[in-house]
Structures are given as structure tokens and as C-alpha cells.
Coordinates of C-alpha atoms and ligand atoms in Angstrom, one line a residue:
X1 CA 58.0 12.8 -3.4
X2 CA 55.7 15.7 -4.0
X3 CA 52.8 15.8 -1.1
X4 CA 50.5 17.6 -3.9
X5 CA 50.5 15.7 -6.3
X6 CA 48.2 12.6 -6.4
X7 CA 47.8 9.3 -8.9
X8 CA 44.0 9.2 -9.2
X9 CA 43.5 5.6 -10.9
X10 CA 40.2 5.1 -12.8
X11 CA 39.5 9.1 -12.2
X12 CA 37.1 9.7 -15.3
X13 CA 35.0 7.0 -13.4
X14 CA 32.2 8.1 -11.3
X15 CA 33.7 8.2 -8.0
X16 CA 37.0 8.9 -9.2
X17 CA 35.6 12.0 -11.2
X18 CA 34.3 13.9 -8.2
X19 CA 37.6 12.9 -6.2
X20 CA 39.7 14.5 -8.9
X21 CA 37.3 18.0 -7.9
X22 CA 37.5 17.8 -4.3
X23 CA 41.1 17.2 -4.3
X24 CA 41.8 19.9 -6.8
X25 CA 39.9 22.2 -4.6
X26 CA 41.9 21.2 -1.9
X27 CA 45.3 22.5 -3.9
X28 CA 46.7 19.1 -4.9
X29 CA 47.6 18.4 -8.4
X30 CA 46.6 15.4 -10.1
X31 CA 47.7 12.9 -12.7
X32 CA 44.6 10.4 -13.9
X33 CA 45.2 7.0 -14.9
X34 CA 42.1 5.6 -17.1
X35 CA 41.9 3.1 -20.1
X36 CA 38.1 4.3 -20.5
X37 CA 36.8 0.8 -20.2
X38 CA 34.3 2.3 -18.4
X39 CA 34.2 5.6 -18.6
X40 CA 34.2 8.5 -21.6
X41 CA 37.2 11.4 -22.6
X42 CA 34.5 13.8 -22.2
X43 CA 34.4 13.5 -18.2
X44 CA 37.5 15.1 -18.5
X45 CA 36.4 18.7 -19.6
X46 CA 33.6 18.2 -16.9
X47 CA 36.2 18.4 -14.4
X48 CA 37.8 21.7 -16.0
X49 CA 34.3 23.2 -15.8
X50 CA 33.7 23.1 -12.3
X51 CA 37.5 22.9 -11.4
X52 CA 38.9 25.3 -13.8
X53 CA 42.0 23.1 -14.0
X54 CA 42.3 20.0 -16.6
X55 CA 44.1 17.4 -14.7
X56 CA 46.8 15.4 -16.8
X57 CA 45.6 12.6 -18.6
X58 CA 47.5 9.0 -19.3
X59 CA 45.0 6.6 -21.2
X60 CA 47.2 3.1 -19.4
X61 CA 45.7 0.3 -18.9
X62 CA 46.5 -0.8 -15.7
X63 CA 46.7 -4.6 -16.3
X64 CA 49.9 -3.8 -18.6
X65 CA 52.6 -4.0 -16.3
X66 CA 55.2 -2.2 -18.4
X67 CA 53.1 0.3 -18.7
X68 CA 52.4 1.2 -14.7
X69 CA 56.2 0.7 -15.0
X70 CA 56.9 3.3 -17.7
X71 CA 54.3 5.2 -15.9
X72 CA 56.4 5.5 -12.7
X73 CA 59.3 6.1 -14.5
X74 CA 57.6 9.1 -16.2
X75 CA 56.6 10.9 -12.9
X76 CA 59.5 9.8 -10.1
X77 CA 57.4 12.5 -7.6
X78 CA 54.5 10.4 -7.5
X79 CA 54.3 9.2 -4.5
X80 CA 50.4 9.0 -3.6
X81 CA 47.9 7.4 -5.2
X82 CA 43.7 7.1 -4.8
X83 CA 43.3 3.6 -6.8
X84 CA 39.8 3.6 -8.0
X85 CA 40.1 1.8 -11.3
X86 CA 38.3 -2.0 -11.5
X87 CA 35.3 -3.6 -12.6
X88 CA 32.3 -3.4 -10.5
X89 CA 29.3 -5.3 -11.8
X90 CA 28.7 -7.8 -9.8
X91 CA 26.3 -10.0 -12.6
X92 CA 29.4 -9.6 -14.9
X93 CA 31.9 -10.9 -12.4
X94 CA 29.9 -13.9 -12.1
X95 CA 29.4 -14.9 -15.5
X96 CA 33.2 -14.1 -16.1
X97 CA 35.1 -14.2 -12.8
X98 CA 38.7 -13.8 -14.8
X99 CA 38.1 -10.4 -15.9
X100 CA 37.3 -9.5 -12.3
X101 CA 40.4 -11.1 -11.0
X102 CA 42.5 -9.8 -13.5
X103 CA 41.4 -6.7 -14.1
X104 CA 40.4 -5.8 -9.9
X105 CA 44.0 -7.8 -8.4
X106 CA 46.7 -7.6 -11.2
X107 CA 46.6 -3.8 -11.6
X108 CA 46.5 -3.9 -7.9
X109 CA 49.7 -6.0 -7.5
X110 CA 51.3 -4.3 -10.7
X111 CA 50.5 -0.3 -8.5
X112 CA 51.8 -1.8 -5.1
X113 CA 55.0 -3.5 -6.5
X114 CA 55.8 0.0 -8.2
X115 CA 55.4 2.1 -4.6
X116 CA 57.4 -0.8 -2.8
X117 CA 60.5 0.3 -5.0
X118 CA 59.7 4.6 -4.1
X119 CA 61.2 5.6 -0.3
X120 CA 57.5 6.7 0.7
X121 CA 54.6 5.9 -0.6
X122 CA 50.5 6.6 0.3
X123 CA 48.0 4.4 -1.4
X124 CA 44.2 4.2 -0.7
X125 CA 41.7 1.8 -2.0
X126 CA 38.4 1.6 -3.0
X127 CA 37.0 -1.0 -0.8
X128 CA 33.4 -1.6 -0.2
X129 CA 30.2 -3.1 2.6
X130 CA 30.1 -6.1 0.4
X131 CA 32.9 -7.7 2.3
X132 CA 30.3 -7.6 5.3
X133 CA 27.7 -9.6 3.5
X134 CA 24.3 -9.6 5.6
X135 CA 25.9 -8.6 8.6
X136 CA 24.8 -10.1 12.5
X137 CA 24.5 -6.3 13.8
X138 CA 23.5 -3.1 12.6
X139 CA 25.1 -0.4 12.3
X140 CA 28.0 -2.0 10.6
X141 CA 31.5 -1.1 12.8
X142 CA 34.8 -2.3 10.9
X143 CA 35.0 -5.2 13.4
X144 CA 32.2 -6.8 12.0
X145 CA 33.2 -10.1 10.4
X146 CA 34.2 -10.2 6.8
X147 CA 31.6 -12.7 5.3
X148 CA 32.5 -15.0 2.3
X149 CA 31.9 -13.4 -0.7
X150 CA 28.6 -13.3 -2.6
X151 CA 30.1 -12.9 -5.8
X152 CA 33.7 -13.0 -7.6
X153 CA 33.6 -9.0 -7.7
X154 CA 33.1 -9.1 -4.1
X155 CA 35.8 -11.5 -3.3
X156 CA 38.4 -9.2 -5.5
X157 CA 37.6 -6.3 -2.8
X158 CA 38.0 -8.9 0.5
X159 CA 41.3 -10.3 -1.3
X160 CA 42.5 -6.6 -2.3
X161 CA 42.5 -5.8 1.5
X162 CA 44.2 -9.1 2.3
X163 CA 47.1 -8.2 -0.2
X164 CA 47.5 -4.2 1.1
X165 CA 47.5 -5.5 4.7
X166 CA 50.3 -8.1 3.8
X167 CA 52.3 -5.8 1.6
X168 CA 51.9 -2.7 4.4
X169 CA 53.3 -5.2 6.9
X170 CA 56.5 -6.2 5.6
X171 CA 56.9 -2.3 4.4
X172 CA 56.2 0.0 7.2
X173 CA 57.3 3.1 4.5
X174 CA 54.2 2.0 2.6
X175 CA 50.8 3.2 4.3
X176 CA 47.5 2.7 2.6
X177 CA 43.6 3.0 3.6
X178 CA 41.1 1.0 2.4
X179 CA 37.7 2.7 1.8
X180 CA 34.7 0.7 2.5
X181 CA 31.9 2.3 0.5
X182 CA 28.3 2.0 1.6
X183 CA 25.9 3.3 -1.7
X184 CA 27.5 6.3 -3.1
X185 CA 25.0 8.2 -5.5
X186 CA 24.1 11.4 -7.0
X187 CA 26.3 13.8 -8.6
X188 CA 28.3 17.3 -8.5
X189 CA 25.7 19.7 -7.9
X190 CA 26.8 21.3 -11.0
X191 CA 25.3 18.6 -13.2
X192 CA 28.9 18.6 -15.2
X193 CA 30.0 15.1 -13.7
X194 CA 28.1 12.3 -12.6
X195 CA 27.4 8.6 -12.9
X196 CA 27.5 7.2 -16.4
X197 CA 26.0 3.3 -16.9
X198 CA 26.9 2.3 -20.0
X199 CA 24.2 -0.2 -20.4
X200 CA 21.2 -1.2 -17.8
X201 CA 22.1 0.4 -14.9
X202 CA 22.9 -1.7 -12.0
X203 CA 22.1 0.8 -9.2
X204 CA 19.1 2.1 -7.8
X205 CA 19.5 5.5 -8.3
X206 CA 20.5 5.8 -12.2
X207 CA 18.0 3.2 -13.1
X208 CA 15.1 5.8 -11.0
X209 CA 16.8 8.7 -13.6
X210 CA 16.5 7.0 -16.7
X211 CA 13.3 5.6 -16.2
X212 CA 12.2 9.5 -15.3
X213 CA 13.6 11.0 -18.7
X214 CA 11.9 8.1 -20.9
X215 CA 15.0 5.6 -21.3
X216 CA 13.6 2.8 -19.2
X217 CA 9.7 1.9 -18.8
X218 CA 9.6 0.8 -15.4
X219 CA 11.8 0.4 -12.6
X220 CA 11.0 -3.0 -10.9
X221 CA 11.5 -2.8 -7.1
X222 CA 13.0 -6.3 -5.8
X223 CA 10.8 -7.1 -2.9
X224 CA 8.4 -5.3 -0.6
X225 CA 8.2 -8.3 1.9
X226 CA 11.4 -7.5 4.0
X227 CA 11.2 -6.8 7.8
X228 CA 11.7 -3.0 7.4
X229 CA 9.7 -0.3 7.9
X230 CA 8.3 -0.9 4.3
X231 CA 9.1 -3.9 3.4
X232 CA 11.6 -2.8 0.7
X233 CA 15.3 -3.4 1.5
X234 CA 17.5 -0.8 3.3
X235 CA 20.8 0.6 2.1
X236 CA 22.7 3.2 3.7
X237 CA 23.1 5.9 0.7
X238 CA 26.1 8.1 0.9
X239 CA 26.1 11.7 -2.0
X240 CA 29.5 10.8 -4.2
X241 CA 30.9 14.5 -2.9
X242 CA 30.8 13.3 0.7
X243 CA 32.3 10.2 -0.3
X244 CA 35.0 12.2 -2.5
X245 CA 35.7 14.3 0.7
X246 CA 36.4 11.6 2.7
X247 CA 39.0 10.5 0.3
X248 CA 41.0 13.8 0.4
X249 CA 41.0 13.6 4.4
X250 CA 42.0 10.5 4.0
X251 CA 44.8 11.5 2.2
X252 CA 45.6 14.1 4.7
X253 CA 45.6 11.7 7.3
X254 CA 48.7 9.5 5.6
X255 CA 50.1 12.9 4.7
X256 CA 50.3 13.9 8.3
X257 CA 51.2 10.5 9.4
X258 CA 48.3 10.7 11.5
X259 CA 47.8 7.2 11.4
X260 CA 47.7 4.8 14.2
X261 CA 48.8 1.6 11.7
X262 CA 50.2 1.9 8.3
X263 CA 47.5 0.0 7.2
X264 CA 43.5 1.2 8.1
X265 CA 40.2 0.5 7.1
X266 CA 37.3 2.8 7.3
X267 CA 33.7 2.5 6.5
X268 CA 32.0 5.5 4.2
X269 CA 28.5 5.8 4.7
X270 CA 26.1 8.3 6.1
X271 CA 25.0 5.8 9.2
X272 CA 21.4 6.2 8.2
X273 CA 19.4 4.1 6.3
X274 CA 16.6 4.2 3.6
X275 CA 14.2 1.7 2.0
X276 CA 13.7 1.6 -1.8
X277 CA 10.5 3.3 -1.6
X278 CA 12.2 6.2 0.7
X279 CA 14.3 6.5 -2.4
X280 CA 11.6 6.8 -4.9
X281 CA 9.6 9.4 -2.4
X282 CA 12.9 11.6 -2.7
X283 CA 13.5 11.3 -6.7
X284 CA 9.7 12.1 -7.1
X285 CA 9.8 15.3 -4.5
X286 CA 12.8 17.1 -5.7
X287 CA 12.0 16.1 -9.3
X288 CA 8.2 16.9 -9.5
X289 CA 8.1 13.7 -11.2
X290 CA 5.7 10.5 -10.8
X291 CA 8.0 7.9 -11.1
X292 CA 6.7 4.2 -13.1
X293 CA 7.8 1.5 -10.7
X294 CA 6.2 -1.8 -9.9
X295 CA 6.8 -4.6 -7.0
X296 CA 8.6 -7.7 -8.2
X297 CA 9.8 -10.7 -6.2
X298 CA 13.2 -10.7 -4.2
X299 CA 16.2 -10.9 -6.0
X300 CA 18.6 -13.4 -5.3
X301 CA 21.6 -12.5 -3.0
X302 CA 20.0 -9.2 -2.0
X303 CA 20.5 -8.5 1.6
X304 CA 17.6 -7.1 3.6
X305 CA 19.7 -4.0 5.2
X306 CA 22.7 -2.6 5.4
X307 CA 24.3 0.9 6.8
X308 CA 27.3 1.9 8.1
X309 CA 28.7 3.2 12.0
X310 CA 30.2 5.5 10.6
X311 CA 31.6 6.9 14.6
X312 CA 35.7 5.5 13.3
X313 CA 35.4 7.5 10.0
X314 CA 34.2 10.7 11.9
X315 CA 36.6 10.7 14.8
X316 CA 39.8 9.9 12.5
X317 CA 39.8 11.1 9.0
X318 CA 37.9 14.1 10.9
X319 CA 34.7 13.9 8.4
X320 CA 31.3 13.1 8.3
X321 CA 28.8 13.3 5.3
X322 CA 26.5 16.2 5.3
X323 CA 24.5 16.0 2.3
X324 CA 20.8 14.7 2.4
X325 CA 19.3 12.1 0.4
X326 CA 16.9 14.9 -1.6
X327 CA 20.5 16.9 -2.3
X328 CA 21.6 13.7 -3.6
X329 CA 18.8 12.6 -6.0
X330 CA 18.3 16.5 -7.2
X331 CA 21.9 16.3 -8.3
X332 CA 21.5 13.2 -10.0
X333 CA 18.2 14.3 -11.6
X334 CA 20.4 17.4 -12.7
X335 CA 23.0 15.1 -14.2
X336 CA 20.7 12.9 -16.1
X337 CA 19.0 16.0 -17.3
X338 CA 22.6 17.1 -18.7
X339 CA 23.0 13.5 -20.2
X340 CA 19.9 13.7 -22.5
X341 CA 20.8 16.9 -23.8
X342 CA 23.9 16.5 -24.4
X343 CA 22.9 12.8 -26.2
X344 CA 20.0 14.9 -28.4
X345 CA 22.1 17.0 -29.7
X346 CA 24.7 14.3 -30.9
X347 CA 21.5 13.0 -32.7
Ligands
NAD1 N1 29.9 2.7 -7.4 C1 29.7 1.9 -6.4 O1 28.5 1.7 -6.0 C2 30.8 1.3 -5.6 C3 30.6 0.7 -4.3 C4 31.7 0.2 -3.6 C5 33.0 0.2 -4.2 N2 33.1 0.7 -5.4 C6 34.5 0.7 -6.0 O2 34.9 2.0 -6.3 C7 35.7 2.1 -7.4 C8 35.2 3.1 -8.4 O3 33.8 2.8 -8.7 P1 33.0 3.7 -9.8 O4 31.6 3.5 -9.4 O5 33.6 5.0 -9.9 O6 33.3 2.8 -11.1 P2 33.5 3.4 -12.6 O7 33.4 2.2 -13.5 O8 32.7 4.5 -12.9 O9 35.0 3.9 -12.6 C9 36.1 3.0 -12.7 C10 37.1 3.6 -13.7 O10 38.2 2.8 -13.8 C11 38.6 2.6 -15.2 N3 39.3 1.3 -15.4 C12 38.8 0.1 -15.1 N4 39.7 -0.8 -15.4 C13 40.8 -0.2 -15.7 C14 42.2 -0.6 -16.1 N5 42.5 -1.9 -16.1 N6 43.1 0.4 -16.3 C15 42.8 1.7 -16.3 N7 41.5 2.1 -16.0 C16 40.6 1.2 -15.7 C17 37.2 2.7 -16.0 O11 37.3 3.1 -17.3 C18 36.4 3.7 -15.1 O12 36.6 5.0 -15.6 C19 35.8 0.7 -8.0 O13 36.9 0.1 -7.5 C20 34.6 0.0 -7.4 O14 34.7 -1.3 -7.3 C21 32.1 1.3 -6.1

């Protein structure tokens, strides 16, 4: 097995994208896995930009078990992999709960079964705070209770961890991380890479851009009657190259065989959190920019707040996200700038 080189799975994604930089940067080499359900070829030369480097490219679908197969086959010193790749809107896993469990659990099972058959193997998921619903306690530790799920997608992250930890304990060669994200946003601060909805965004934080440049009219705000400072609901918003980082010392961490179990979990978040209308203040300060927005009722399953103790994160994967909110929203600003131009000139 190579230590350098790294299977980054969904890595033209959002998160994925900025991974694929920070670990470059870091001296590994990496091989991307994406079927660009979700994503565009293009991301790829935004990487070479910043990077320099073009990382190498198989367009696999992941849910074609031949294929992860062949895959494996094709590069026998592949031994770690960053599995990003699944489908993540929550309103589409609800109308059509098959694709989620398909597409989120059989490329998971299809990945695991081929790194049970390697001598070694390091594997690291993309997990996420849903699996703590509304949680009793804030900040959120990794002890707190695992809530039923709010949603099919939701459930595909709880039942991902359930199959890792089972796998991991009947092979102790296998040792994998899951990732619980908080609200990862914003962009390099290059403006090369960054988050690309195709659609109506879901998130807070592309919805604010597009609204800014002139795609969307308004951006409705779900709820100012929550017991927050505000009223608006609190989420615990993490910039995308913080969360990246945390993947490569994650990585580092099974490298070193640091671990303390060959199976973790970690929460990624910034341990502070911000209402909607925090947000907004940000986006309009570091963009010079009144933003349209009105007040509209709750929305349903929205929780009123959420961020992460981040204290197990810090101490073992020996990280902690520095970046501020206004870094965050200028980058994304930057981004969606990028975007239009780049879409204008196509016209
Ligand atoms: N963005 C968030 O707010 C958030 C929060 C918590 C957890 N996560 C998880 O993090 C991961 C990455 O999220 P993201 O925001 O970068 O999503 P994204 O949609 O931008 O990236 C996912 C990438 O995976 C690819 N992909 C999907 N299915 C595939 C398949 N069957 N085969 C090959 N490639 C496939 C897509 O084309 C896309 O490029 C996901 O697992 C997501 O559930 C995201």
C-alpha cells in the first residue's frame, strides 16, 4: 500500500473538491472517483489552478460493483480512501427514499467489501449532526444520543456508521473515521472551487449568493420565533477549508496508527453558533450588499439549534477550525461572483 496516495470518492463535489487541495498540499497523490451526478468536469481544472497538479480522474459510478472492482484491480496501492460520494438532499430522499439507499449504502458496501480483501486499509466517511436530531444538550459531544432519523437521507448516514463499526470490528486491519459535519460553507479563497447547486439551493449560504447576484428574488428565512438570541434558528457553520483540513489529519491519524479504536467518530464544527440573521449581517458586510430576505413561518423538521463540542476533534486529530464566518461568506461571495461570469460568457 502506498501511504500517499489517497481514493477521494465524490472529489469534484463540494466538500470533496477542497479535500482533494488540502491533501495535495499536504504531498499526497490522489485518484478521484466521480460519476458527476452532482457535480461538473470543470471542477477538475479548478483544482489544477490553485493546486498546480490535476489529480487522476475515473468517471465510476459507484453503485456498479464491477466497476469498484475493476477499479481496485486497476490501482492494487490504493489503500486509503476519503468516501465523500452520495446523495444529500434531504427533500429528495424523502420523495424517493430508494435512490438514497442505494445510491448512500450500496457504494458504501461495494468500497468496504473491496478494502476487506487489501492487507491494510484506511477509510473515512462523511458523516453528519443529523444523526443527533434536536439534541437534549448543547454543545453536541459524540456521546450524545443518536436520534431516529428525520428523513431517509439522514438514516443512510446513522446506518453507514452502523455498517463501518460492524465491518471494523470483525477486521481490526480495517480502520475508518466517520466525520460528523456540522454546516460546512464557503469556498477556496481563490474563488476557483466552491459549492455548485444544481437547482434551488438547499443551504443557507448559496441560496444568500444567488439571491445577491440576481438568480433568486428573495431568500425566505424559516422562522424568527425560536428561543435564540434572534429568534432565527442556530447552526454551527464550519468554512469547507477547515473542514477539508480536518480530513487530511484525519488521515494522518490512521496513517500513524494513532488511533485509540479502529473505528472513531468525530464531530466537525467550529463549536460556535450563529442565527440566520447573524448569517445575513455577515454576507451583507463583506459583500457591501443589501440582501432581499423576508420572514416566513417555520419549516417543518427544522431544529431550533445545533453546534458542535468540538474539544474530541481538537485534542485527537490535533485540529481546530480557524476561519471566521465573514472569511467564509467573502469566499463564497467570491465563488458565486466566478460562477456568473463564467455562466455569461457561455451565453
Ligand atoms: N454539504 C453538506 O452540508 C453536508 C453536511 C453533512 C454531510 N455531508 C456529506 O458529505 C458528502 C459530500 O457532500 P457535498 O456537499 O460535497 O456533496 P456534493 O453533491 O457536492 O458531492 C458529492 C459528489 O459525489 C458524486 N456522486 C454521487 N453519487 C455517486 C456515485 N454513485 N458514484 C460516483 N460519484 C457519485 C457527485 O457527482 C458529487 O460530485 C456527502 O456524503 C454528504 O452527505 C454534506
Amino acid at each position: 500500500m502506498n501511504d500517499k496516495k489517497v481514493l477521494v470518492t465524490g472529489g469534484l463535489g463540494f466538500i470533496g473538491s477542497h479535500t482533494v487541495v488540502a491533501l495535495q498540499q499536504e504531498g499526497f497523490e490522489v485518484v478521484i472517483i466521480d460519476n458527476l451526478s452532482n457535480s461538473s468536469i470543470e471542477v477538475l481544472g479548478g483544482i489544477t489552478q490553485i493546486s498546480g497538479k490535476t489529480p487522476e480522474f475515473e468517471n465510476i459510478d459507484l453503485r456498479e460493483k464491477s466497476a469498484v472492482k475493476n477499479f481496485f484491480e486497476k490501482y492494487p496501492d490504493i489503500g486509503n480512501v476519503i468516501h465523500f460520494a452520495a446523495s444529500k438532499a434531504v427533500g429528495e430522499s424523502v420523495i424517493n427514499p430508494l435512490l438514497y439507499y442505494e445510491n448512500n449504502l450500496s457504494t458504501l458496501v461495494y468500497l468496504l467489501h473491496e478494502l476487506n480483501n487489501r492487507e491494510k486499509a484506511n477509510f473515512i466517511f462523511s458523516s453528519s449532526c443529523t444523526v443527533y436530531g434536536q439534541a437534549d444538550e448543547l454543545p453536541i459531544t459524540e456521546n450524545a444520543p443518536v436520534k431516529q432519523a428525520e428523513s431517509p437521507y439522514g438514516n443512510t448516514k446513522q446506518i453507514g456508521e452502523e455498517i463501518i463499526r460492524d465491518t471494523c470490528k470483525v477486521n481490526q486491519e480495517l480502520k475508518a473515521i466517520s466525520l460528523r459535519y456540522f454546516n460546512p460553507i464557503g469556498a477556496h479563497h481563490s474563488g476557483q472551487i466552491g459549492e455548485l447547486p444544481i437547482g434551488t439551493p438547499q443551504n443557507l449560504v448559496p441560496f444568500i449568493t444567488q439571491t445577491a447576484i440576481g438568480k433568486r428574488s428573495e431568500l425566505s428565512v424559516y422562522g424568527d420565533d425560536y428561543p435564540t438570541r434572534d429568534g432565527t434558528a442556530i447552526r454551527d457553520y464550519i468554512h469547507v477549508m477547515d473542514l477539508a483540513e480536518a480530513h487530511v489529519s484525519a488521515l494522518k491519524r490512521l496513517l500513524s496508527q494513532n488511533e485509540n479504536e479502529n473505528y472513531e467518530v468525530f464531530n466537525l464544527g467550529t463549536g460556535n453558533g450563529n442565527t440566520v440573521l447573524e448569517v445575513i449581517k455577515s454576507f451583507e458586510k463583506v459583500s457591501e450588499k443589501d440582501l432581499a430576505y423576508k420572514i416566513v413561518g417555520r419549516r417543518e423538521g427544522d431544529i431550533t439549534a445545533a453546534y458542535a463540542d468540538t474539544n474530541k476533534a481538537n485534542d485527537h486529530l490535533n485540529w481546530k477550525a480557524k476561519r471566521s464566518l465573514d472569511d467564509a461568506l467573502d469566499s463564497a461571495w467570491k465563488w458565486q461572483k466566478l460562477v456568473e461570469k463564467k455562466e455569461e460568457n457561455q451565453d
